Structures are given as structure tokens and as C-alpha cells.
PDB file of C-alpha atoms in Angstrom:
ATOM      1  CA  MET J  16       2.874 173.028 -77.110  1.00 78.00           C
ATOM      2  CA  ILE J  17       6.303 174.613 -77.437  1.00 90.00           C
ATOM      3  CA  PRO J  18       9.217 172.146 -77.856  1.00 93.00           C
ATOM      4  CA  ALA J  19      11.737 171.766 -75.048  1.00 94.00           C
ATOM      5  CA  PRO J  20      14.943 173.839 -75.487  1.00 95.00           C
ATOM      6  CA  PHE J  21      17.564 172.382 -77.819  1.00 96.00           C
ATOM      7  CA  GLU J  22      20.807 173.263 -79.549  1.00 97.00           C
ATOM      8  CA  TYR J  23      20.524 173.868 -83.297  1.00 97.00           C
ATOM      9  CA  ALA J  24      23.049 173.117 -86.054  1.00 97.00           C
ATOM     10  CA  ARG J  25      22.596 173.944 -89.737  1.00 98.00           C
ATOM     11  CA  PRO J  26      25.432 172.372 -91.771  1.00 98.00           C
ATOM     12  CA  THR J  27      25.956 172.920 -95.502  1.00 98.00           C
ATOM     13  CA  THR J  28      27.786 169.669 -96.388  1.00 98.00           C
ATOM     14  CA  VAL J  29      27.486 165.997 -95.469  1.00 98.00           C
ATOM     15  CA  ASP J  30      30.825 166.145 -93.649  1.00 97.00           C
ATOM     16  CA  GLU J  31      29.683 169.119 -91.592  1.00 98.00           C
ATOM     17  CA  ALA J  32      26.441 167.294 -90.795  1.00 98.00           C
ATOM     18  CA  LEU J  33      28.302 164.211 -89.583  1.00 98.00           C
ATOM     19  CA  GLN J  34      30.525 166.419 -87.426  1.00 98.00           C
ATOM     20  CA  ALA J  35      27.498 168.181 -85.953  1.00 97.00           C
ATOM     21  CA  ILE J  36      25.910 164.838 -85.120  1.00 97.00           C
ATOM     22  CA  ALA J  37      29.116 163.615 -83.479  1.00 97.00           C
ATOM     23  CA  GLU J  38      29.391 166.775 -81.371  1.00 96.00           C
ATOM     24  CA  GLY J  39      25.697 167.099 -80.566  1.00 95.00           C
ATOM     25  CA  GLY J  40      25.595 165.142 -77.341  1.00 91.00           C
ATOM     26  CA  GLU J  41      23.795 161.982 -76.313  1.00 90.00           C
ATOM     27  CA  ASP J  42      20.427 162.736 -77.937  1.00 94.00           C
ATOM     28  CA  VAL J  43      20.715 164.145 -81.451  1.00 96.00           C
ATOM     29  CA  LYS J  44      17.885 164.280 -83.969  1.00 97.00           C
ATOM     30  CA  VAL J  45      18.332 164.908 -87.688  1.00 97.00           C
ATOM     31  CA  LEU J  46      15.803 167.270 -89.253  1.00 97.00           C
ATOM     32  CA  ALA J  47      14.970 166.554 -92.895  1.00 97.00           C
ATOM     33  CA  GLY J  48      11.505 167.797 -93.877  1.00 96.00           C
ATOM     34  CA  GLY J  49      10.356 167.809 -90.265  1.00 95.00           C
ATOM     35  CA  GLN J  50       6.913 166.381 -90.989  1.00 94.00           C
ATOM     36  CA  SER J  51       7.326 163.648 -88.370  1.00 94.00           C
ATOM     37  CA  LEU J  52       9.920 165.150 -86.016  1.00 94.00           C
ATOM     38  CA  ILE J  53       8.399 168.586 -85.426  1.00 95.00           C
ATOM     39  CA  PRO J  54       4.966 167.286 -84.291  1.00 94.00           C
ATOM     40  CA  VAL J  55       6.469 164.900 -81.716  1.00 94.00           C
ATOM     41  CA  MET J  56       8.801 167.646 -80.455  1.00 94.00           C
ATOM     42  CA  ARG J  57       5.864 170.005 -80.027  1.00 94.00           C
ATOM     43  CA  LEU J  58       4.068 167.313 -78.032  1.00 94.00           C
ATOM     44  CA  ARG J  59       7.308 166.782 -76.072  1.00 94.00           C
ATOM     45  CA  LEU J  60       7.284 163.121 -76.992  1.00 93.00           C
ATOM     46  CA  ALA J  61      10.822 163.867 -78.176  1.00 94.00           C
ATOM     47  CA  ALA J  62      13.169 166.331 -76.490  1.00 95.00           C
ATOM     48  CA  PRO J  63      16.521 166.084 -78.264  1.00 96.00           C
ATOM     49  CA  GLU J  64      19.598 167.809 -76.927  1.00 96.00           C
ATOM     50  CA  THR J  65      20.565 168.893 -80.459  1.00 97.00           C
ATOM     51  CA  VAL J  66      18.729 169.182 -83.776  1.00 97.00           C
ATOM     52  CA  VAL J  67      20.829 168.964 -86.945  1.00 98.00           C
ATOM     53  CA  ASP J  68      18.965 170.624 -89.832  1.00 98.00           C
ATOM     54  CA  LEU J  69      19.897 169.250 -93.282  1.00 98.00           C
ATOM     55  CA  GLY J  70      17.945 171.902 -95.177  1.00 97.00           C
ATOM     56  CA  ARG J  71      21.068 173.616 -96.565  1.00 97.00           C
ATOM     57  CA  VAL J  72      22.952 170.450 -97.570  1.00 98.00           C
ATOM     58  CA  THR J  73      22.337 170.847-101.294  1.00 97.00           C
ATOM     59  CA  GLU J  74      24.344 167.751-102.262  1.00 97.00           C
ATOM     60  CA  LEU J  75      21.548 165.651-100.732  1.00 98.00           C
ATOM     61  CA  ARG J  76      18.932 166.990-103.161  1.00 98.00           C
ATOM     62  CA  GLY J  77      18.011 165.947-106.670  1.00 98.00           C
ATOM     63  CA  VAL J  78      17.624 162.930-108.939  1.00 98.00           C
ATOM     64  CA  ARG J  79      20.293 161.729-111.333  1.00 98.00           C
ATOM     65  CA  GLU J  80      20.955 158.835-113.694  1.00 97.00           C
ATOM     66  CA  GLU J  81      23.943 156.621-112.944  1.00 96.00           C
ATOM     67  CA  ASP J  82      24.549 153.524-115.115  1.00 94.00           C
ATOM     68  CA  ASP J  83      21.644 151.127-114.506  1.00 95.00           C
ATOM     69  CA  ALA J  84      20.213 153.053-111.549  1.00 97.00           C
ATOM     70  CA  ILE J  85      18.312 156.203-110.687  1.00 98.00           C
ATOM     71  CA  VAL J  86      19.860 157.917-107.660  1.00 98.00           C
ATOM     72  CA  VAL J  87      17.567 159.979-105.443  1.00 98.00           C
ATOM     73  CA  GLY J  88      19.119 162.306-102.866  1.00 98.00           C
ATOM     74  CA  ALA J  89      17.794 161.797 -99.356  1.00 98.00           C
ATOM     75  CA  MET J  90      16.664 165.450 -99.063  1.00 98.00           C
ATOM     76  CA  THR J  91      14.729 165.457-102.337  1.00 98.00           C
ATOM     77  CA  THR J  92      11.175 166.523-101.544  1.00 98.00           C
ATOM     78  CA  HIS J  93       8.183 164.399-102.442  1.00 98.00           C
ATOM     79  CA  SER J  94       6.983 167.094-104.833  1.00 98.00           C
ATOM     80  CA  ASP J  95      10.335 167.075-106.655  1.00 98.00           C
ATOM     81  CA  VAL J  96      10.182 163.280-106.920  1.00 98.00           C
ATOM     82  CA  LEU J  97       6.731 163.557-108.483  1.00 98.00           C
ATOM     83  CA  ALA J  98       7.937 166.094-111.045  1.00 98.00           C
ATOM     84  CA  ASP J  99      11.124 164.278-112.060  1.00 98.00           C
ATOM     85  CA  PRO J 100      11.175 162.779-115.594  1.00 97.00           C
ATOM     86  CA  LEU J 101      13.690 160.039-114.679  1.00 97.00           C
ATOM     87  CA  ILE J 102      11.400 158.786-111.922  1.00 97.00           C
ATOM     88  CA  ALA J 103       8.461 158.855-114.318  1.00 96.00           C
ATOM     89  CA  GLN J 104      10.382 156.871-116.925  1.00 96.00           C
ATOM     90  CA  TYR J 105      12.224 154.282-114.849  1.00 96.00           C
ATOM     91  CA  ALA J 106      10.471 154.123-111.461  1.00 97.00           C
ATOM     92  CA  PRO J 107       6.814 155.105-111.943  1.00 97.00           C
ATOM     93  CA  LEU J 108       5.884 152.998-108.911  1.00 98.00           C
ATOM     94  CA  VAL J 109       7.739 155.524-106.754  1.00 98.00           C
ATOM     95  CA  ALA J 110       5.804 158.419-108.280  1.00 98.00           C
ATOM     96  CA  GLU J 111       2.480 156.641-107.923  1.00 97.00           C
ATOM     97  CA  ALA J 112       3.039 155.875-104.239  1.00 98.00           C
ATOM     98  CA  THR J 113       4.483 159.326-103.513  1.00 97.00           C
ATOM     99  CA  ALA J 114       1.343 160.944-104.916  1.00 97.00           C
ATOM    100  CA  THR J 115      -0.633 159.280-102.099  1.00 95.00           C
ATOM    101  CA  VAL J 116       1.618 160.598 -99.309  1.00 95.00           C
ATOM    102  CA  ALA J 117      -0.284 162.932 -96.966  1.00 92.00           C
ATOM    103  CA  ASP J 118      -1.341 166.150 -98.741  1.00 91.00           C
ATOM    104  CA  ARG J 119       0.159 168.732-101.078  1.00 92.00           C
ATOM    105  CA  GLN J 120       1.602 170.839 -98.258  1.00 94.00           C
ATOM    106  CA  VAL J 121       3.383 167.882 -96.661  1.00 93.00           C
ATOM    107  CA  ARG J 122       4.702 166.712-100.034  1.00 95.00           C
ATOM    108  CA  HIS J 123       6.329 170.112-100.576  1.00 96.00           C
ATOM    109  CA  ARG J 124       8.195 169.887 -97.240  1.00 96.00           C
ATOM    110  CA  GLY J 125       8.596 166.168 -96.586  1.00 97.00           C
ATOM    111  CA  THR J 126      11.567 164.340 -98.076  1.00 98.00           C
ATOM    112  CA  PHE J 127      12.098 161.016 -99.804  1.00 98.00           C
ATOM    113  CA  GLY J 128      14.905 159.950 -97.477  1.00 98.00           C
ATOM    114  CA  GLY J 129      13.205 161.237 -94.356  1.00 97.00           C
ATOM    115  CA  ALA J 130      10.120 159.123 -94.997  1.00 97.00           C
ATOM    116  CA  LEU J 131      12.250 156.023 -95.538  1.00 98.00           C
ATOM    117  CA  VAL J 132      14.434 156.501 -92.450  1.00 98.00           C
ATOM    118  CA  HIS J 133      11.352 157.185 -90.321  1.00 97.00           C
ATOM    119  CA  ALA J 134      10.208 153.683 -91.379  1.00 97.00           C
ATOM    120  CA  ASP J 135       6.616 153.977 -90.228  1.00 96.00           C
ATOM    121  CA  PRO J 136       4.839 150.665 -90.981  1.00 95.00           C
ATOM    122  CA  ALA J 137       1.909 152.628 -92.452  1.00 96.00           C
ATOM    123  CA  GLY J 138       4.177 154.805 -94.609  1.00 96.00           C
ATOM    124  CA  ASP J 139       3.968 154.247 -98.350  1.00 97.00           C
ATOM    125  CA  LEU J 140       7.560 154.424 -99.564  1.00 98.00           C
ATOM    126  CA  PRO J 141       9.264 151.614 -97.584  1.00 98.00           C
ATOM    127  CA  ALA J 142       7.242 148.854 -99.280  1.00 98.00           C
ATOM    128  CA  VAL J 143       7.935 150.437-102.665  1.00 98.00           C
ATOM    129  CA  ALA J 144      11.676 150.502-101.985  1.00 98.00           C
ATOM    130  CA  LEU J 145      11.506 146.866-100.917  1.00 98.00           C
ATOM    131  CA  ALA J 146       9.556 145.815-104.010  1.00 98.00           C
ATOM    132  CA  LEU J 147      12.019 147.582-106.303  1.00 98.00           C
ATOM    133  CA  ASP J 148      15.117 146.122-104.583  1.00 98.00           C
ATOM    134  CA  ALA J 149      16.400 149.618-103.837  1.00 98.00           C
ATOM    135  CA  GLU J 150      19.784 150.233-102.234  1.00 98.00           C
ATOM    136  CA  PHE J 151      20.477 152.744 -99.462  1.00 98.00           C
ATOM    137  CA  VAL J 152      23.754 154.660 -99.295  1.00 98.00           C
ATOM    138  CA  ILE J 153      24.638 155.598 -95.715  1.00 98.00           C
ATOM    139  CA  ALA J 154      27.430 157.972 -94.691  1.00 98.00           C
ATOM    140  CA  GLY J 155      29.209 157.795 -91.352  1.00 97.00           C
ATOM    141  CA  PRO J 156      32.501 158.536 -89.619  1.00 96.00           C
ATOM    142  CA  GLN J 157      34.116 155.530 -91.310  1.00 95.00           C
ATOM    143  CA  GLY J 158      32.943 156.421 -94.828  1.00 97.00           C
ATOM    144  CA  ARG J 159      30.011 155.240 -96.901  1.00 98.00           C
ATOM    145  CA  ARG J 160      28.299 151.882 -97.098  1.00 98.00           C
ATOM    146  CA  THR J 161      25.452 150.485 -99.190  1.00 98.00           C
ATOM    147  CA  VAL J 162      22.601 148.488 -97.667  1.00 98.00           C
ATOM    148  CA  PRO J 163      19.998 146.587 -99.727  1.00 98.00           C
ATOM    149  CA  ALA J 164      16.350 147.299 -98.969  1.00 98.00           C
ATOM    150  CA  ALA J 165      15.901 143.761 -97.620  1.00 97.00           C
ATOM    151  CA  ASP J 166      18.332 144.611 -94.790  1.00 98.00           C
ATOM    152  CA  PHE J 167      17.512 148.293 -94.305  1.00 98.00           C
ATOM    153  CA  PHE J 168      14.219 148.026 -92.402  1.00 98.00           C
ATOM    154  CA  VAL J 169      15.162 146.369 -89.121  1.00 97.00           C
ATOM    155  CA  ASP J 170      12.132 146.760 -86.835  1.00 97.00           C
ATOM    156  CA  TYR J 171       9.327 149.140 -85.933  1.00 96.00           C
ATOM    157  CA  LEU J 172      10.556 152.698 -86.706  1.00 96.00           C
ATOM    158  CA  THR J 173      14.095 151.279 -86.895  1.00 97.00           C
ATOM    159  CA  THR J 174      16.471 151.074 -89.847  1.00 98.00           C
ATOM    160  CA  ALA J 175      20.063 150.099 -90.533  1.00 98.00           C
ATOM    161  CA  VAL J 176      21.169 153.736 -90.109  1.00 98.00           C
ATOM    162  CA  GLU J 177      23.366 153.609 -87.011  1.00 97.00           C
ATOM    163  CA  GLU J 178      24.067 156.297 -84.435  1.00 95.00           C
ATOM    164  CA  GLY J 179      26.286 158.968 -85.986  1.00 96.00           C
ATOM    165  CA  GLU J 180      25.268 158.094 -89.560  1.00 97.00           C
ATOM    166  CA  LEU J 181      23.127 159.686 -92.280  1.00 98.00           C
ATOM    167  CA  LEU J 182      21.176 158.330 -95.221  1.00 98.00           C
ATOM    168  CA  VAL J 183      22.557 160.272 -98.197  1.00 98.00           C
ATOM    169  CA  GLU J 184      20.907 158.697-101.238  1.00 98.00           C
ATOM    170  CA  VAL J 185      18.730 155.867-102.498  1.00 98.00           C
ATOM    171  CA  ARG J 186      19.550 153.878-105.635  1.00 98.00           C
ATOM    172  CA  LEU J 187      16.576 152.598-107.633  1.00 98.00           C
ATOM    173  CA  PRO J 188      17.165 150.064-110.439  1.00 97.00           C
ATOM    174  CA  LYS J 189      15.903 151.147-113.832  1.00 96.00           C
ATOM    175  CA  LEU J 190      12.813 149.142-114.662  1.00 93.00           C
ATOM    176  CA  ALA J 191      11.186 149.901-117.993  1.00 80.00           C
ATOM    177  CA  GLY J 192      10.087 148.132-121.152  1.00 83.00           C
ATOM    178  CA  SER J 193       8.168 144.970-120.212  1.00 89.00           C
ATOM    179  CA  TRP J 194       7.713 146.029-116.564  1.00 96.00           C
ATOM    180  CA  GLY J 195       4.322 147.238-115.360  1.00 97.00           C
ATOM    181  CA  MET J 196       3.795 148.784-111.922  1.00 97.00           C
ATOM    182  CA  HIS J 197       0.988 149.785-109.618  1.00 98.00           C
ATOM    183  CA  TYR J 198       0.446 150.924-106.020  1.00 98.00           C
ATOM    184  CA  GLU J 199      -2.891 149.914-104.503  1.00 98.00           C
ATOM    185  CA  LYS J 200      -3.766 151.583-101.200  1.00 97.00           C
ATOM    186  CA  PHE J 201      -6.627 151.376 -98.700  1.00 97.00           C
ATOM    187  CA  ASN J 202      -6.912 154.195 -96.164  1.00 94.00           C
ATOM    188  CA  ARG J 203      -9.433 156.256 -94.255  1.00 88.00           C
ATOM    189  CA  VAL J 204     -10.664 159.319 -96.112  1.00 79.00           C
ATOM    190  CA  ALA J 205      -9.718 161.537 -93.168  1.00 77.00           C
ATOM    191  CA  GLN J 206      -6.044 160.549 -93.235  1.00 79.00           C
ATOM    192  CA  ALA J 207      -3.500 159.287 -95.741  1.00 87.00           C
ATOM    193  CA  TRP J 208      -1.807 156.629 -93.592  1.00 91.00           C
ATOM    194  CA  SER J 209      -2.220 153.208 -95.174  1.00 96.00           C
ATOM    195  CA  ILE J 210      -4.384 150.682 -93.399  1.00 97.00           C
ATOM    196  CA  VAL J 211      -2.919 148.264 -95.939  1.00 98.00           C
ATOM    197  CA  ALA J 212      -1.243 148.913 -99.288  1.00 98.00           C
ATOM    198  CA  VAL J 213       0.489 146.845-101.946  1.00 98.00           C
ATOM    199  CA  ALA J 214       3.295 147.843-104.323  1.00 98.00           C
ATOM    200  CA  ALA J 215       3.574 145.611-107.377  1.00 98.00           C
ATOM    201  CA  ALA J 216       6.066 145.473-110.249  1.00 98.00           C
ATOM    202  CA  VAL J 217       5.375 142.834-112.899  1.00 98.00           C
ATOM    203  CA  ARG J 218       7.353 141.815-115.990  1.00 97.00           C
ATOM    204  CA  ARG J 219       5.413 140.075-118.763  1.00 96.00           C
ATOM    205  CA  GLU J 220       6.769 137.922-121.573  1.00 95.00           C
ATOM    206  CA  ASP J 221       4.766 136.072-124.244  1.00 93.00           C
ATOM    207  CA  GLY J 222       1.496 136.148-122.345  1.00 94.00           C
ATOM    208  CA  HIS J 223       3.069 134.975-119.096  1.00 97.00           C
ATOM    209  CA  ILE J 224       4.331 136.665-115.953  1.00 97.00           C
ATOM    210  CA  ALA J 225       8.096 136.266-116.064  1.00 97.00           C
ATOM    211  CA  GLU J 226       8.788 138.005-112.751  1.00 97.00           C
ATOM    212  CA  ALA J 227       6.882 139.794-110.005  1.00 98.00           C
ATOM    213  CA  ARG J 228       8.035 141.917-107.078  1.00 98.00           C
ATOM    214  CA  ILE J 229       5.472 142.729-104.423  1.00 98.00           C
ATOM    215  CA  GLY J 230       5.902 144.881-101.308  1.00 98.00           C
ATOM    216  CA  LEU J 231       3.339 145.062 -98.509  1.00 98.00           C
ATOM    217  CA  THR J 232       2.613 148.131 -96.382  1.00 98.00           C
ATOM    218  CA  ASN J 233       1.424 147.875 -92.757  1.00 98.00           C
ATOM    219  CA  MET J 234       1.344 144.077 -92.613  1.00 98.00           C
ATOM    220  CA  GLY J 235       3.963 143.942 -89.856  1.00 98.00           C
ATOM    221  CA  PRO J 236       6.408 146.175 -87.986  1.00 97.00           C
ATOM    222  CA  THR J 237       8.461 146.521 -91.203  1.00 98.00           C
ATOM    223  CA  PRO J 238       7.564 146.411 -94.907  1.00 98.00           C
ATOM    224  CA  LEU J 239       7.394 142.879 -96.266  1.00 98.00           C
ATOM    225  CA  ARG J 240       7.892 141.131 -99.593  1.00 98.00           C
ATOM    226  CA  ALA J 241       5.043 138.785-100.541  1.00 98.00           C
ATOM    227  CA  ARG J 242       7.414 135.968-101.480  1.00 98.00           C
ATOM    228  CA  ALA J 243       4.729 133.281-101.718  1.00 98.00           C
ATOM    229  CA  VAL J 244       2.779 135.400-104.195  1.00 98.00           C
ATOM    230  CA  GLU J 245       5.902 136.149-106.219  1.00 98.00           C
ATOM    231  CA  GLN J 246       6.737 132.444-106.457  1.00 98.00           C
ATOM    232  CA  ALA J 247       3.179 131.558-107.485  1.00 98.00           C
ATOM    233  CA  LEU J 248       3.202 134.208-110.225  1.00 98.00           C
ATOM    234  CA  ALA J 249       6.575 133.279-111.731  1.00 97.00           C
ATOM    235  CA  GLY J 250       5.852 131.629-115.076  1.00 97.00           C
ATOM    236  CA  ALA J 251       2.061 131.756-114.630  1.00 97.00           C
ATOM    237  CA  GLU J 252      -0.255 132.789-117.432  1.00 97.00           C
ATOM    238  CA  ALA J 253      -1.135 136.462-117.321  1.00 97.00           C
ATOM    239  CA  THR J 254      -4.803 135.916-116.507  1.00 97.00           C
ATOM    240  CA  GLN J 255      -7.118 137.169-113.803  1.00 97.00           C
ATOM    241  CA  GLU J 256      -7.591 133.601-112.571  1.00 98.00           C
ATOM    242  CA  ALA J 257      -3.855 133.001-112.146  1.00 98.00           C
ATOM    243  CA  VAL J 258      -3.402 136.325-110.394  1.00 98.00           C
ATOM    244  CA  ALA J 259      -6.286 135.638-108.010  1.00 98.00           C
ATOM    245  CA  ALA J 260      -4.865 132.224-107.142  1.00 98.00           C
ATOM    246  CA  ALA J 261      -1.437 133.697-106.439  1.00 98.00           C
ATOM    247  CA  ALA J 262      -2.887 136.601-104.437  1.00 98.00           C
ATOM    248  CA  SER J 263      -4.568 134.150-102.067  1.00 98.00           C
ATOM    249  CA  HIS J 264      -1.087 133.628-100.545  1.00 98.00           C
ATOM    250  CA  ALA J 265      -0.558 137.347 -99.791  1.00 98.00           C
ATOM    251  CA  ALA J 266      -1.132 137.101 -96.034  1.00 98.00           C
ATOM    252  CA  GLU J 267       1.362 134.271 -95.564  1.00 98.00           C
ATOM    253  CA  GLY J 268       4.242 135.250 -93.304  1.00 97.00           C
ATOM    254  CA  THR J 269       2.662 138.569 -92.271  1.00 98.00           C
ATOM    255  CA  ASP J 270       2.091 139.847 -88.737  1.00 97.00           C
ATOM    256  CA  PRO J 271      -0.375 142.737 -88.933  1.00 98.00           C
ATOM    257  CA  SER J 272      -1.420 144.669 -85.853  1.00 96.00           C
ATOM    258  CA  SER J 273      -4.919 145.344 -84.564  1.00 97.00           C
ATOM    259  CA  ASP J 274      -5.767 148.993 -83.881  1.00 94.00           C
ATOM    260  CA  LEU J 275      -8.573 151.537 -84.150  1.00 92.00           C
ATOM    261  CA  ASN J 276      -8.441 151.384 -87.947  1.00 92.00           C
ATOM    262  CA  ALA J 277      -8.565 147.625 -88.478  1.00 95.00           C
ATOM    263  CA  GLN J 278      -8.223 144.263 -86.804  1.00 97.00           C
ATOM    264  CA  ALA J 279      -5.440 141.913 -87.878  1.00 98.00           C
ATOM    265  CA  ASP J 280      -7.774 139.461 -89.638  1.00 97.00           C
ATOM    266  CA  TYR J 281      -9.338 142.323 -91.613  1.00 98.00           C
ATOM    267  CA  ARG J 282      -5.887 143.438 -92.746  1.00 98.00           C
ATOM    268  CA  GLN J 283      -5.133 139.876 -93.863  1.00 98.00           C
ATOM    269  CA  HIS J 284      -8.315 139.921 -95.920  1.00 98.00           C
ATOM    270  CA  LEU J 285      -7.490 143.348 -97.322  1.00 98.00           C
ATOM    271  CA  VAL J 286      -3.977 142.391 -98.395  1.00 98.00           C
ATOM    272  CA  THR J 287      -5.350 139.530-100.496  1.00 98.00           C
ATOM    273  CA  VAL J 288      -7.811 141.814-102.270  1.00 98.00           C
ATOM    274  CA  LEU J 289      -5.315 144.633-102.781  1.00 98.00           C
ATOM    275  CA  THR J 290      -2.603 142.275-104.034  1.00 98.00           C
ATOM    276  CA  ARG J 291      -4.964 140.918-106.674  1.00 98.00           C
ATOM    277  CA  ARG J 292      -5.863 144.435-107.775  1.00 98.00           C
ATOM    278  CA  ALA J 293      -2.271 145.725-107.758  1.00 98.00           C
ATOM    279  CA  VAL J 294      -0.859 142.782-109.710  1.00 98.00           C
ATOM    280  CA  SER J 295      -3.729 142.785-112.206  1.00 98.00           C
ATOM    281  CA  THR J 296      -3.239 146.485-112.920  1.00 98.00           C
ATOM    282  CA  ALA J 297       0.545 146.186-113.119  1.00 98.00           C
ATOM    283  CA  ALA J 298       0.197 143.259-115.541  1.00 97.00           C
ATOM    284  CA  GLY J 299      -2.242 145.189-117.708  1.00 96.00           C
ATOM    285  CA  LEU J 300      -5.145 142.825-117.133  1.00 94.00           C
TER     286      LEU J 300
END
């Protein structure tokens, strides 16, 4: 189906983009890679008055090193994230999860920031950002503000990005050395959306797990941290038995949906299995 008529703006700077959003009317949509927006516009499930295309805002692209963080521009494509040496060195969990996003064609068009702002519960990157304690830099008419991942994902398909604002970059803490990471995903062969997935980052010291960060995909309307598992792993021996015992708490505090892919109780079973696998691999067991 052909999308409904709309006005089109193609800014070249963040300031121009914010101005275009402010002047675009009551219903403005921001176009990043378009992998989610274009399909719903073609189905006329969305009929914005104005579309603001960020494709020429070059300052929103690229990965750079800044003190103790890796900064990823919101318009950096998934394929560029996968190829970046800083991501590979300091945030391999991001690369591992990004490699499971959709297919090669989508990864060449879809963007890192677009996937995070879309905030689909079955999307792979939100749980990774949550597990890594990422920070989101948002630009608006009043300037820029930084929001931690724990506060960024507000509800189903809803983030802390307010009307008239843009996500401009994501700050990922450098995790290297004693940190191990792994993304464990369960999905239908015919599609890449996660039925359930687990992002795990584990730091080992002297045969023990000193710290663990675990993000859960599609176990509620927003990504979740498996806090009970993290607490059970802190200080535990780095053994399969200890990991299995901690992983048994993975479903605590979750609220998975039931749909054509899986019932809620099946997802709760899956998250326990996938958490054990993800943590074991991240810990090198």
C-alpha cells in the first residue's frame, strides 16, 4: 500500500532537525533507518503529517572513544557497529547482539539509535544497553540531557525521548580485561525477533564471580535487569552449579506476554535456561 501524503524535511544538522520537528505540526515522525517506520506507513498504521529524515545529519554517525566510554552516534548503522574495532574491544556484547538483528539488508539500513528508540520488547539492543548500564544523550529545544538506561525505557514502545527531542548518541562504558560477555537468543527460524533473549556481562576474580549484569529481552513491556540473578551470582564460585542455582531466579519480577510464538509460562522457563547458558558462556565455563 502507498503511504498517506506527508510533508518531508531533510535536515543536515541536529539543530536543523530539531527545528524541523518543532515546525512539523502535531504528528511528526523521525526517520532514521526506516526499518520500522516505513512498513507501518505503507500499511497506513501510521500517517504522520511530517517526516523528518536524519539521513544527512552526519554528526549523528560514527563511533568514538571518550574517556572511559565508547560513544555511538544514533544514526550509526548496525553494519558499522559490527565493523567497529572500539565496539569489538570494549563492548563485544553489543556486536554479538547486533549480529542477530534481522538480516544483512536490514543491518545495512537500520540504525543503532533507531532500534533503541523504537524500544520493541522483542528487539535485541535494549536489553544489552540495560545490562551494560549505557547512557542516552537526548537533544531538545532546551539543550541536551543524559538519561541512564534504567530510566530510558518507560513502557511498551515508549522511551524517555519527549516530544520535540532526538536521541543523538549512546554512551557505553568500557568493559574489558576480566569481563566476559555473551548474548543468548531463542527465536523462530523464519524471523529474527526474540521470543526470549539474555544479555550477560560477567567479571571474574580469583575463581569467583565478582560482578554480573544481566539484561532480559521480551520478558515484559520493557527490557529488564535480572536483579535476583545478579545478587545470587555476586561472590559465588565460578562453577556450573552456582550459575544454575542463580539462573533459577531469572523469571522473578518478569511479566512476559502470551502470543502466537510462546505462552508466558514457556517464556519463564526459557529465560531460566537462556540465563544459565549466557552466564556460563560469559564466565568462560
